[in-house]
Amino acid sequence: GNSVTQMEGPVTLSEEAFLTINCTYTATGYPSLFWYVQYPGEGLQLLLKATKADDKGSNKGFEATYRKETTSFHLEKGSVQVSDSAVYFCALSFSGGYNKLIFGAGTRLAVHP
Amino acid sequence: KAGVTQTPRYLIKTRGQQVTLSCSPISGHRSVSWYQQTPGQGLQFLFEYFSETQRNKGNFPGRFSGRQFSNSRSEMNVSTLELGDSALYLCASSWGPEAGELFFGEGSRLTVL
């Protein structure tokens, strides 16, 4: 079946460190891929997305590239801030799926000053 | 503009009872989706409504049901509550049937005793 696998957390970094959160997927077709973020006490927010192979999504300094050959969509940021501390979810959806998202387990990021 | 509003935010029920959760989408959004979030299973899709029609349903028992009204507001109902139904129930809205970006509410946290 279709699924998303994320690296386990928590990920603990110092401010200004480089961030990578790995995400791989298993899908029978060609899904759209998303990263959502959940800040403490808030609802999930879309961080970035990519709808086809080799697309790069970017927002707020975060980037992720849709790699069909490795079925991956790793999230990266060059210099994290304390305010980036949150839980990050990788997700996929299919055209015709009517806004149904399949989420990974989530990766908690803690950034210390 | 106002975000997705879910009520109630917190509730406690006992086994065997039923519960109704409400979701008001962002103005103009016609698609409403529901997700269950638990520490063990993560985020799981429950169902999605567009223009009062359920278009997609996740793998949950029939105790879980929902509906959407003509003003796009949605409710979900869980009957005969079980301990395992304790979870954060998230509602998400989108402007169209395949919008690709969901806007989530803060959720309704249900505790079943």
CSV table of C-alpha atoms in Angstrom, one decimal:
chain,number,residue,atom,x,y,z
A,1,GLY,CA,0.0,0.0,0.0
A,2,ASN,CA,0.9,3.7,0.0
A,3,SER,CA,2.9,4.9,2.9
A,4,VAL,CA,5.4,7.5,4.2
A,5,THR,CA,8.4,6.8,6.4
A,6,GLN,CA,10.2,9.5,8.3
A,7,MET,CA,13.3,9.5,10.4
A,8,GLU,CA,12.6,9.0,14.0
A,9,GLY,CA,13.1,11.9,16.3
A,10,PRO,CA,13.6,13.8,18.3
A,11,VAL,CA,16.2,15.7,16.4
A,12,THR,CA,18.1,18.1,18.7
A,13,LEU,CA,20.2,20.9,17.1
A,14,SER,CA,21.9,24.0,18.1
A,15,GLU,CA,20.8,27.3,16.6
A,16,GLU,CA,22.3,27.9,13.1
A,17,ALA,CA,22.9,24.2,12.6
A,18,PHE,CA,22.0,22.5,9.3
A,19,LEU,CA,18.9,20.4,9.3
A,20,THR,CA,17.9,17.4,7.4
A,21,ILE,CA,14.8,15.3,8.0
A,22,ASN,CA,14.6,12.2,5.9
A,23,CYS,CA,11.4,11.2,4.2
A,24,THR,CA,10.8,8.3,1.9
A,25,TYR,CA,7.6,7.1,0.4
A,26,THR,CA,6.0,4.0,-1.1
A,27,ALA,CA,3.3,4.7,-3.7
A,28,THR,CA,1.7,2.9,-6.6
A,29,GLY,CA,1.5,6.0,-8.7
A,30,TYR,CA,2.9,9.5,-8.8
A,31,PRO,CA,1.8,11.4,-5.7
A,32,SER,CA,2.1,14.9,-4.7
A,33,LEU,CA,4.4,15.4,-1.7
A,34,PHE,CA,4.1,17.7,1.2
A,35,TRP,CA,5.8,18.8,4.4
A,36,TYR,CA,3.5,20.1,7.1
A,37,VAL,CA,4.6,21.6,10.4
A,38,GLN,CA,2.9,21.6,13.8
A,39,TYR,CA,4.0,24.2,16.2
A,40,PRO,CA,3.2,23.7,19.9
A,41,GLY,CA,-0.5,24.3,20.6
A,42,GLU,CA,-1.3,25.0,16.9
A,43,GLY,CA,-2.8,23.2,14.0
A,44,LEU,CA,-0.8,21.7,11.2
A,45,GLN,CA,0.4,24.2,8.6
A,46,LEU,CA,1.6,23.5,5.1
A,47,LEU,CA,5.3,24.2,4.9
A,48,LEU,CA,6.0,23.3,1.3
A,49,LYS,CA,4.9,21.0,-1.5
A,50,ALA,CA,6.0,19.4,-4.8
A,51,THR,CA,3.7,17.9,-7.3
A,52,LYS,CA,6.0,16.1,-9.7
A,53,ALA,CA,9.4,14.6,-10.0
A,54,ASP,CA,12.4,17.0,-9.7
A,55,ASP,CA,10.2,19.8,-8.4
A,56,LYS,CA,11.7,21.7,-5.5
A,57,GLY,CA,9.4,23.1,-2.8
A,58,SER,CA,10.6,25.9,-0.6
A,59,ASN,CA,9.4,28.2,2.1
A,60,LYS,CA,10.8,30.0,5.1
A,61,GLY,CA,14.3,28.8,4.3
A,62,PHE,CA,13.2,25.2,4.1
A,63,GLU,CA,13.6,23.1,0.9
A,64,ALA,CA,12.7,19.7,-0.3
A,65,THR,CA,13.2,18.1,-3.7
A,66,TYR,CA,10.9,15.4,-5.1
A,67,ARG,CA,13.2,12.5,-6.1
A,68,LYS,CA,11.4,9.8,-8.0
A,69,GLU,CA,14.4,7.6,-8.4
A,70,THR,CA,15.0,7.3,-4.7
A,71,THR,CA,11.3,7.9,-3.7
A,72,SER,CA,12.4,10.6,-1.3
A,73,PHE,CA,11.4,14.1,-0.2
A,74,HIS,CA,14.0,15.1,2.4
A,75,LEU,CA,13.5,18.4,4.2
A,76,GLU,CA,16.5,20.7,4.6
A,77,LYS,CA,17.3,24.0,6.1
A,78,GLY,CA,20.7,25.7,6.1
A,79,SER,CA,20.5,27.4,9.5
A,80,VAL,CA,17.8,26.6,12.0
A,81,GLN,CA,16.4,28.9,14.6
A,82,VAL,CA,14.8,28.3,18.0
A,83,SER,CA,11.5,29.2,16.4
A,84,ASP,CA,11.7,26.2,14.1
A,85,SER,CA,11.2,23.9,17.0
A,86,ALA,CA,8.1,21.9,16.1
A,87,VAL,CA,6.9,18.5,14.7
A,88,TYR,CA,7.4,18.0,11.0
A,89,PHE,CA,5.2,15.7,9.0
A,90,CYS,CA,5.9,14.4,5.5
A,91,ALA,CA,2.8,13.5,3.6
A,92,LEU,CA,1.6,12.4,0.1
A,93,SER,CA,-1.7,12.6,-1.8
A,94,PHE,CA,-2.9,11.4,-5.1
A,95,SER,CA,-4.9,13.1,-7.8
A,96,GLY,CA,-8.4,11.8,-7.4
A,97,GLY,CA,-7.8,11.2,-3.7
A,98,TYR,CA,-10.0,14.1,-2.8
A,99,ASN,CA,-7.7,15.8,-0.3
A,100,LYS,CA,-6.8,12.6,1.5
A,101,LEU,CA,-3.3,12.9,2.9
A,102,ILE,CA,-1.2,10.0,4.0
A,103,PHE,CA,1.2,11.2,6.7
A,104,GLY,CA,4.4,9.9,8.1
A,105,ALA,CA,4.8,9.5,11.8
A,106,GLY,CA,6.3,13.0,12.3
A,107,THR,CA,9.7,14.1,13.5
A,108,ARG,CA,10.1,16.4,16.5
A,109,LEU,CA,12.7,19.0,16.1
A,110,ALA,CA,14.1,20.8,19.1
A,111,VAL,CA,16.5,23.8,18.5
A,112,HIS,CA,18.5,25.1,21.4
A,113,PRO,CA,20.1,28.6,21.6
B,1,LYS,CA,-9.6,35.9,7.7
B,2,ALA,CA,-10.7,33.5,10.3
B,3,GLY,CA,-9.1,30.1,10.3
B,4,VAL,CA,-10.6,26.7,10.7
B,5,THR,CA,-12.6,26.6,14.0
B,6,GLN,CA,-13.2,23.4,15.9
B,7,THR,CA,-15.5,22.9,18.9
B,8,PRO,CA,-15.3,21.8,21.5
B,9,ARG,CA,-11.5,22.0,22.1
B,10,TYR,CA,-11.5,19.5,24.9
B,11,LEU,CA,-14.0,16.9,26.1
B,12,ILE,CA,-14.2,13.9,28.4
B,13,LYS,CA,-16.6,11.1,27.8
B,14,THR,CA,-17.0,7.6,29.2
B,15,ARG,CA,-17.1,4.3,27.3
B,16,GLY,CA,-20.3,3.7,25.5
B,17,GLN,CA,-21.3,7.3,25.1
B,18,GLN,CA,-21.3,9.2,21.9
B,19,VAL,CA,-19.8,12.4,20.9
B,20,THR,CA,-20.3,15.1,18.2
B,21,LEU,CA,-17.5,17.3,17.1
B,22,SER,CA,-18.0,20.4,15.0
B,23,CYS,CA,-15.8,22.1,12.4
B,24,SER,CA,-16.3,25.5,10.7
B,25,PRO,CA,-14.0,25.8,7.6
B,26,ILE,CA,-12.4,28.9,6.3
B,27,SER,CA,-14.9,31.1,4.5
B,28,GLY,CA,-15.2,30.0,0.9
B,29,HIS,CA,-13.7,26.6,1.5
B,30,ARG,CA,-16.0,23.8,0.3
B,31,SER,CA,-13.9,20.7,1.2
B,32,VAL,CA,-13.7,19.5,4.8
B,33,SER,CA,-11.6,16.6,5.9
B,34,TRP,CA,-11.2,14.9,9.3
B,35,TYR,CA,-8.2,13.2,10.7
B,36,GLN,CA,-7.5,11.3,13.9
B,37,GLN,CA,-4.1,11.9,15.6
B,38,THR,CA,-2.8,9.5,18.3
B,39,PRO,CA,0.7,8.8,19.6
B,40,GLY,CA,0.5,5.2,18.4
B,41,GLN,CA,-1.1,5.5,15.0
B,42,GLY,CA,-0.1,9.0,14.1
B,43,LEU,CA,-2.4,11.0,11.7
B,44,GLN,CA,-5.0,8.9,10.0
B,45,PHE,CA,-7.6,10.0,7.5
B,46,LEU,CA,-11.2,9.6,8.6
B,47,PHE,CA,-13.3,11.1,5.8
B,48,GLU,CA,-13.7,14.0,3.4
B,49,TYR,CA,-16.7,16.0,2.3
B,50,PHE,CA,-17.2,18.4,-0.6
B,51,SER,CA,-20.5,20.1,-1.2
B,52,GLU,CA,-22.3,18.0,1.4
B,53,THR,CA,-21.1,14.7,-0.3
B,54,GLN,CA,-18.7,12.3,1.3
B,55,ARG,CA,-16.2,11.5,-1.4
B,56,ASN,CA,-13.6,9.5,0.5
B,57,LYS,CA,-13.5,7.5,3.7
B,58,GLY,CA,-10.6,6.0,5.6
B,59,ASN,CA,-10.4,2.6,7.3
B,60,PHE,CA,-12.4,3.3,10.4
B,61,PRO,CA,-15.4,1.4,11.8
B,62,GLY,CA,-18.9,2.5,11.1
B,63,ARG,CA,-19.1,4.1,14.6
B,64,PHE,CA,-17.3,7.0,13.0
B,65,SER,CA,-19.6,9.1,10.8
B,66,GLY,CA,-19.8,12.6,9.5
B,67,ARG,CA,-21.8,15.1,7.6
B,68,GLN,CA,-21.5,18.4,5.9
B,69,PHE,CA,-24.1,21.2,5.8
B,70,SER,CA,-25.0,23.5,3.0
B,71,ASN,CA,-22.8,26.3,4.6
B,72,SER,CA,-19.8,23.8,4.4
B,73,ARG,CA,-19.7,23.4,8.2
B,74,SER,CA,-19.1,19.8,9.2
B,75,GLU,CA,-19.7,17.5,12.1
B,76,MET,CA,-18.3,14.2,12.9
B,77,ASN,CA,-19.9,11.7,15.3
B,78,VAL,CA,-18.5,8.8,17.2
B,79,SER,CA,-20.9,6.4,18.7
B,80,THR,CA,-20.4,3.8,21.4
B,81,LEU,CA,-17.1,5.2,22.4
B,82,GLU,CA,-14.1,3.0,23.2
B,83,LEU,CA,-11.0,3.8,25.2
B,84,GLY,CA,-9.0,3.6,22.0
B,85,ASP,CA,-11.0,6.5,20.5
B,86,SER,CA,-9.1,8.9,22.8
B,87,ALA,CA,-7.3,11.1,20.4
B,88,LEU,CA,-6.9,14.6,18.9
B,89,TYR,CA,-9.5,15.0,16.1
B,90,LEU,CA,-8.3,17.4,13.4
B,91,CYS,CA,-10.5,19.1,10.9
B,92,ALA,CA,-9.0,20.6,7.7
B,93,SER,CA,-10.5,22.7,5.0
B,94,SER,CA,-9.6,23.4,1.4
B,95,TRP,CA,-11.1,25.6,-1.3
B,96,GLY,CA,-11.6,22.9,-3.9
B,97,PRO,CA,-11.8,19.2,-4.5
B,98,GLU,CA,-8.1,18.7,-5.3
B,99,ALA,CA,-6.6,21.8,-3.9
B,100,GLY,CA,-3.5,20.1,-2.5
B,101,GLU,CA,-3.2,22.3,0.5
B,102,LEU,CA,-5.2,21.7,3.6
B,103,PHE,CA,-5.8,24.3,6.4
B,104,PHE,CA,-6.0,22.6,9.7
B,105,GLY,CA,-7.8,23.6,12.9
B,106,GLU,CA,-6.3,23.2,16.3
B,107,GLY,CA,-8.3,20.1,17.0
B,108,SER,CA,-10.7,18.6,19.5
B,109,ARG,CA,-9.0,16.5,22.1
B,110,LEU,CA,-11.3,13.7,23.2
B,111,THR,CA,-10.5,11.6,26.3
B,112,VAL,CA,-12.6,8.5,26.8
B,113,LEU,CA,-12.6,7.1,30.4
